[in-house]
Amino acid sequence: MANQILSKKERLAIPRQKMPEQPPQIRNRNFEEVNLGFDVETAVREAQRCLNCPKSTCIDGCPVRIKIPAFIQLIAVRDFLGAARKIKEDNLLPAVCGRVCPQEEQCEKTCILKGKFEPVAIGRLERFVADYERQQNSATAFPKNAKLTGKKVAVVGSGPAGLACASDLVQRGHAVTVFEALHEFGGVLVYGIPEFRLPKKILRFEINNLRQMGVEFVANFIVGKTMTIDELLTTGGYQAVFLGVGAGLPWFMNIPGENLMGVYSANEYLTRVNLMRAYEFPSTDTPVRHGKNVVVVGGGNTAMDAVRTAKRLGAETATIVYRRSEVEMPARIEEVHHAREEGIIFRTLTNPIEFVADGTGWVHKARCLRMELGEPDASGRRRPVPIAGSEFEIETDLVIMAIGNGSNPLISQTTPDLRCNKWGNILAEPESGRTSKPGVFAGGDIVTGGATVILAMGAGRSAAQAIDEYLQTGQWSFDI
Amino acid sequence: MHQIITAEFIAPQIKKFIVEAPLIARKRQPGQFVILRVWEKGERIPLTIVDGDPAQGTITLIVQGIGKTTRHLNLLSAGDYIHDLVGPLGRPTHIDKFGLTVCVSGGVGTAEALPIAKALKQAGNQVIAIVGARQRELIICESEMRAVCDEVLISTDDGSYGIKGFVTQVLQDLLQRHRPDFILAVGPLPMMAAVAEQTRPFGIKTMVSLNSIMVDGTGMCGGCRATVADKTVFVCVDGPEFDGHQVDFAEIGRRQRQFVEFEAQALREFEQTPPPVHHCRLSEQLNPQAEE
């Protein structure tokens, strides 16, 4: 197909291209990626749908402001490596973001086509470009770093916020060290998000790109324990510290039976499977319980990841129990849709009140109440209210609590002059990420509470900008 | 990668390692632990830091080979590497001048009690250690304990050394003669539960060191949770030491057994085909990052 000049009408006539997927009844038995990605022709066809509008509203929907129409035009003219370079001007982790960003809430939501037509599949195109570049084994698309400034920045946590911050700082010529508590880099991208949504080798490739750009990575290092922030700023020789440590302290409901055998937090369950690769036990050493009837409590992306993982590990029934209705579920629509296709059972407007043990101490039943929706609550969503006398039981041998995370106390415990709110979240200025402690910035879930990968990346990037300014001016202000 | 400087068996199946870990050696305090992985597909297990030498940049670990991972670790020798080592984790023991203190330990728990006994002594306490094991060969760290305690009382289940019987019997006798101000119990769960029951009527502050199953060790997974004073705690960040009179030992006992079938399977396969322990130093230097 030659490089065509299409009229607007012709562009609008092209249907949004479908993402090829593994068939549901095959993929729910394996850990291979669900979405297979566009081929070249599909990508070009999808790119031709973009009207390249002068007022690019899609960019406003992107937390890191990728030059979306520009990279899509490059795809349309088949300059895929050029498209990769264009994306990397603003985002060094396109293979990750193309997979896990909620585009329907961001760039694709603000695409001009949305409404009368379907929005351009921006996320799928971003992913295509990143995968194409990787498969071409072409690492040519690195933006050039600025001249070395001689300044050192410590980035704490190698999740999305930390990686985004590190990539911006290294490009501005600062020496960057990323400290990670676990033995592998990526934070929630490696311990939380399953292989079937984000293959580890893709994450490693993107992290390795950062390494090649000069970012130093240190594993098995717990800031607050192995070294405090004050030590980093003094003996460590760092002029600034960015805290992107994530939320990282799982919530439970405080209902009876939550500590029974066979009740996990989603963090534990997913960490065992993803980071520790328990699905390969016994060739790996970490085990995980394989439930027959698995109940996952929660309605977010983590809940979907956990329930779909349980299905893949052989569960006969894998059930989401969520207290509100499907409309209020915080999970991405695509994840809910994929879960349904894979045979996940949804029990919405249902809330557990107790987990009951069998005679040997293993969880055996979830006692639940049916709920109905009342008036909107503080989150703007309609509050779930229990229906009197609606109690019933679900048989289960594995319960996974996926109701969110509080803030991890390790850093605040050892940094008394770092101010936190009453929930333990670090207080940081929304744009700059500046905290109450001069030289220390924070962003991502440790500031906002549990949110999304791309929001954390956005916070990491805007903090990088503020860190760069601070390193040049030495000026500090904090106003919260 | 952390190099093992020395490794020697100090009792059947119990090995003492001195490991290069300069940052941990500098920071660690009594009662804290590390998480380690023996090899690239290994599980993460917590181990108490027995001692640390900031000048040498080393820490001491004492490991009883029970399951696959500890048996695998005990195959390693001086010059070998521990794949991953992170710490120090957990809250340090609260050391104060209490007066008369007693450290009760069973089996390999004596290695965990040792740094705490030492710190209690340095804080000006009178320290009595009650050290127990099944038989004489399994009594460890006796001379180290004697070096830091005012008195060391020994018991073995079979009477092959010291008093015949459990540490709880020795403690019972002691409680008839003395009224300690502080008791620490480290060892098997039933032993710690029994000690807590013994001291409860006397209202003696009794701390126990819980050894839960952990994955990350930083509060992220919640696998180590226990019930203390009717509240859920995370042993890794809230502990590992808790008021023994408030701990729900039965629940911890159950939670520790969650993976017994898997553990048995892993051990069986390990015994049939032990993993290679020879490390190619060159490849480690060339590929510092573990690849799949």
PDB file of C-alpha atoms in Angstrom, chain A residues 180-185 191 195 200-201 204 211 217 219-222 224-228 231 235 248-250 252 254 258-265 267-269 271-272 275-277 279-290 360-362 401 405 408-410 413, chain B residues 1-2 23-24 26-27 32 37 39-44 68-69 72 83-92 213-227 231-234 237-238 251 253-259 261-263 265-266 269 289-292:
ATOM      1  CA  GLU A 180      14.815  -0.369  44.836  1.00  0.00           C
ATOM      2  CA  ALA A 181      13.835  -2.396  47.914  1.00  0.00           C
ATOM      3  CA  LEU A 182      13.086  -5.592  46.002  1.00  0.00           C
ATOM      4  CA  HIS A 183      15.514  -7.689  44.002  1.00  0.00           C
ATOM      5  CA  GLU A 184      14.007  -6.701  40.646  1.00  0.00           C
ATOM      6  CA  PHE A 185      13.265  -3.282  39.175  1.00  0.00           C
ATOM      7  CA  TYR A 191       5.319  -7.391  41.310  1.00  0.00           C
ATOM      8  CA  GLU A 195       2.779 -11.260  32.730  1.00  0.00           C
ATOM      9  CA  LYS A 200       8.490  -8.877  32.157  1.00  0.00           C
ATOM     10  CA  LYS A 201      10.922  -8.982  29.272  1.00  0.00           C
ATOM     11  CA  ARG A 204      13.293  -5.194  31.436  1.00  0.00           C
ATOM     12  CA  ARG A 211      20.444   2.058  32.162  1.00  0.00           C
ATOM     13  CA  PHE A 217      20.086   1.050  39.388  1.00  0.00           C
ATOM     14  CA  ALA A 219      18.475  -3.287  44.040  1.00  0.00           C
ATOM     15  CA  ASN A 220      17.979  -4.630  47.565  1.00  0.00           C
ATOM     16  CA  PHE A 221      18.288  -1.203  49.111  1.00  0.00           C
ATOM     17  CA  ILE A 222      15.612   0.107  51.451  1.00  0.00           C
ATOM     18  CA  GLY A 224      14.780   4.451  55.509  1.00  0.00           C
ATOM     19  CA  LYS A 225      16.463   1.228  56.606  1.00  0.00           C
ATOM     20  CA  THR A 226      19.643   0.536  54.653  1.00  0.00           C
ATOM     21  CA  MET A 227      20.243   4.296  54.604  1.00  0.00           C
ATOM     22  CA  THR A 228      18.033   7.160  55.713  1.00  0.00           C
ATOM     23  CA  GLU A 231      22.284   9.999  54.991  1.00  0.00           C
ATOM     24  CA  THR A 235      27.293  11.114  53.238  1.00  0.00           C
ATOM     25  CA  GLY A 248       2.556  -0.398  49.508  1.00  0.00           C
ATOM     26  CA  LEU A 249       0.652  -1.359  52.659  1.00  0.00           C
ATOM     27  CA  PRO A 250      -2.398  -3.471  51.803  1.00  0.00           C
ATOM     28  CA  PHE A 252      -7.974  -5.274  54.865  1.00  0.00           C
ATOM     29  CA  ASN A 254     -11.223  -5.680  59.458  1.00  0.00           C
ATOM     30  CA  GLU A 258      -9.435 -12.221  57.386  1.00  0.00           C
ATOM     31  CA  ASN A 259      -6.380 -13.879  58.893  1.00  0.00           C
ATOM     32  CA  LEU A 260      -7.565 -17.410  58.156  1.00  0.00           C
ATOM     33  CA  MET A 261      -5.369 -19.689  56.115  1.00  0.00           C
ATOM     34  CA  GLY A 262      -6.153 -19.132  52.467  1.00  0.00           C
ATOM     35  CA  VAL A 263      -6.808 -15.384  52.732  1.00  0.00           C
ATOM     36  CA  TYR A 264      -4.230 -13.249  50.925  1.00  0.00           C
ATOM     37  CA  SER A 265      -3.842  -9.601  50.137  1.00  0.00           C
ATOM     38  CA  ASN A 267      -0.226  -7.713  46.865  1.00  0.00           C
ATOM     39  CA  GLU A 268       0.902 -11.003  48.382  1.00  0.00           C
ATOM     40  CA  TYR A 269      -0.918 -13.124  45.838  1.00  0.00           C
ATOM     41  CA  THR A 271       3.843 -10.785  44.211  1.00  0.00           C
ATOM     42  CA  ARG A 272       4.108 -14.520  44.702  1.00  0.00           C
ATOM     43  CA  LEU A 275       7.732 -11.310  41.005  1.00  0.00           C
ATOM     44  CA  MET A 276       8.463 -14.728  42.483  1.00  0.00           C
ATOM     45  CA  ARG A 277       6.956 -16.703  39.587  1.00  0.00           C
ATOM     46  CA  TYR A 279       3.220 -20.425  38.778  1.00  0.00           C
ATOM     47  CA  GLU A 280       6.462 -22.221  37.891  1.00  0.00           C
ATOM     48  CA  PHE A 281       6.783 -23.868  41.319  1.00  0.00           C
ATOM     49  CA  PRO A 282       8.583 -26.201  42.011  1.00  0.00           C
ATOM     50  CA  SER A 283      11.173 -25.087  39.471  1.00  0.00           C
ATOM     51  CA  THR A 284      11.005 -21.781  41.323  1.00  0.00           C
ATOM     52  CA  ASP A 285      10.995 -21.923  45.113  1.00  0.00           C
ATOM     53  CA  THR A 286       8.043 -19.690  46.018  1.00  0.00           C
ATOM     54  CA  PRO A 287       4.667 -21.421  46.333  1.00  0.00           C
ATOM     55  CA  VAL A 288       1.159 -20.039  46.034  1.00  0.00           C
ATOM     56  CA  ARG A 289      -2.147 -21.678  46.857  1.00  0.00           C
ATOM     57  CA  HIS A 290      -4.163 -22.722  43.822  1.00  0.00           C
ATOM     58  CA  THR A 360      -8.878 -27.277  59.921  1.00  0.00           C
ATOM     59  CA  GLY A 361      -8.567 -23.489  59.882  1.00  0.00           C
ATOM     60  CA  TRP A 362      -8.727 -22.983  56.116  1.00  0.00           C
ATOM     61  CA  MET A 401      -8.419  -8.898  49.292  1.00  0.00           C
ATOM     62  CA  ASN A 405      -3.322   0.186  49.758  1.00  0.00           C
ATOM     63  CA  ASN A 408       4.018   2.412  53.703  1.00  0.00           C
ATOM     64  CA  PRO A 409       5.519   3.761  56.956  1.00  0.00           C
ATOM     65  CA  LEU A 410       9.193   2.852  56.422  1.00  0.00           C
ATOM     66  CA  GLN A 413       9.207   6.522  60.427  1.00  0.00           C
TER      67      GLN A 413
ATOM     68  CA  MET B   1      25.476 -10.496  45.338  1.00  0.00           C
ATOM     69  CA  HIS B   2      26.943 -10.846  48.790  1.00  0.00           C
ATOM     70  CA  LEU B  23      25.694  -1.172  54.746  1.00  0.00           C
ATOM     71  CA  ILE B  24      23.658  -3.603  56.812  1.00  0.00           C
ATOM     72  CA  ARG B  26      26.651  -0.405  59.883  1.00  0.00           C
ATOM     73  CA  LYS B  27      22.928   0.007  60.513  1.00  0.00           C
ATOM     74  CA  GLN B  32      16.466  -6.878  63.284  1.00  0.00           C
ATOM     75  CA  ARG B  37      17.369 -15.249  48.302  1.00  0.00           C
ATOM     76  CA  TRP B  39      19.669 -18.138  43.981  1.00  0.00           C
ATOM     77  CA  GLU B  40      17.916 -16.562  41.030  1.00  0.00           C
ATOM     78  CA  LYS B  41      14.751 -18.635  41.376  1.00  0.00           C
ATOM     79  CA  GLY B  42      14.875 -18.666  45.150  1.00  0.00           C
ATOM     80  CA  GLU B  43      12.185 -17.629  47.585  1.00  0.00           C
ATOM     81  CA  ARG B  44      12.662 -14.695  49.936  1.00  0.00           C
ATOM     82  CA  LYS B  68      14.563 -26.453  50.898  1.00  0.00           C
ATOM     83  CA  THR B  69      15.806 -22.881  51.059  1.00  0.00           C
ATOM     84  CA  HIS B  72      20.229 -24.972  49.954  1.00  0.00           C
ATOM     85  CA  HIS B  83      22.150 -13.894  45.444  1.00  0.00           C
ATOM     86  CA  ASP B  84      20.136 -11.191  47.223  1.00  0.00           C
ATOM     87  CA  LEU B  85      20.355  -9.804  50.730  1.00  0.00           C
ATOM     88  CA  VAL B  86      18.405  -6.818  52.022  1.00  0.00           C
ATOM     89  CA  GLY B  87      18.062  -5.151  55.380  1.00  0.00           C
ATOM     90  CA  PRO B  88      18.162  -4.392  58.173  1.00  0.00           C
ATOM     91  CA  LEU B  89      14.423  -4.956  58.514  1.00  0.00           C
ATOM     92  CA  GLY B  90      11.977  -4.815  61.392  1.00  0.00           C
ATOM     93  CA  ARG B  91      11.986  -2.661  64.476  1.00  0.00           C
ATOM     94  CA  PRO B  92      14.993  -3.083  66.761  1.00  0.00           C
ATOM     95  CA  ILE B 213       6.204 -16.219  56.549  1.00  0.00           C
ATOM     96  CA  MET B 214       7.197 -13.105  54.602  1.00  0.00           C
ATOM     97  CA  VAL B 215       7.685 -12.205  50.987  1.00  0.00           C
ATOM     98  CA  ASP B 216       8.946  -8.626  50.704  1.00  0.00           C
ATOM     99  CA  GLY B 217       9.562  -7.855  54.389  1.00  0.00           C
ATOM    100  CA  THR B 218       8.682  -4.154  53.974  1.00  0.00           C
ATOM    101  CA  GLY B 219       4.941  -4.167  54.707  1.00  0.00           C
ATOM    102  CA  MET B 220       3.884  -4.529  51.105  1.00  0.00           C
ATOM    103  CA  CYS B 221       2.466  -8.060  51.040  1.00  0.00           C
ATOM    104  CA  GLY B 222       0.866  -8.504  54.449  1.00  0.00           C
ATOM    105  CA  GLY B 223       1.611 -12.228  54.406  1.00  0.00           C
ATOM    106  CA  CYS B 224       3.225 -12.006  57.837  1.00  0.00           C
ATOM    107  CA  ARG B 225       0.158 -10.608  59.560  1.00  0.00           C
ATOM    108  CA  ALA B 226      -0.673 -11.713  63.066  1.00  0.00           C
ATOM    109  CA  THR B 227      -3.203 -10.757  65.695  1.00  0.00           C
ATOM    110  CA  LYS B 231      -5.553  -6.048  66.204  1.00  0.00           C
ATOM    111  CA  THR B 232      -3.927  -7.171  62.959  1.00  0.00           C
ATOM    112  CA  VAL B 233      -0.217  -6.324  62.848  1.00  0.00           C
ATOM    113  CA  PHE B 234       2.411  -6.869  60.180  1.00  0.00           C
ATOM    114  CA  VAL B 237       7.177  -3.555  59.991  1.00  0.00           C
ATOM    115  CA  ASP B 238       5.424  -3.609  63.380  1.00  0.00           C
ATOM    116  CA  GLU B 251      -3.448 -18.147  64.648  1.00  0.00           C
ATOM    117  CA  GLY B 253       0.759 -21.407  64.244  1.00  0.00           C
ATOM    118  CA  ARG B 254      -1.895 -22.011  61.613  1.00  0.00           C
ATOM    119  CA  ARG B 255      -0.606 -19.309  59.293  1.00  0.00           C
ATOM    120  CA  GLN B 256       2.924 -20.714  59.474  1.00  0.00           C
ATOM    121  CA  ARG B 257       1.604 -24.030  58.214  1.00  0.00           C
ATOM    122  CA  GLN B 258      -0.103 -22.552  55.140  1.00  0.00           C
ATOM    123  CA  PHE B 259       2.495 -23.902  52.751  1.00  0.00           C
ATOM    124  CA  GLU B 261       2.527 -29.335  51.416  1.00  0.00           C
ATOM    125  CA  PHE B 262       4.497 -27.142  49.027  1.00  0.00           C
ATOM    126  CA  GLU B 263       7.425 -27.074  51.436  1.00  0.00           C
ATOM    127  CA  GLN B 265       7.314 -31.175  47.865  1.00  0.00           C
ATOM    128  CA  ALA B 266      10.154 -28.689  47.393  1.00  0.00           C
ATOM    129  CA  GLU B 269      12.724 -32.641  44.977  1.00  0.00           C
ATOM    130  CA  GLN B 289      21.536  -8.577  36.529  1.00  0.00           C
ATOM    131  CA  ALA B 290      19.618 -11.817  36.898  1.00  0.00           C
ATOM    132  CA  GLU B 291      18.059 -12.699  33.598  1.00  0.00           C
ATOM    133  CA  GLU B 292      15.230 -15.081  33.032  1.00  0.00           C
TER     134      GLU B 292
END
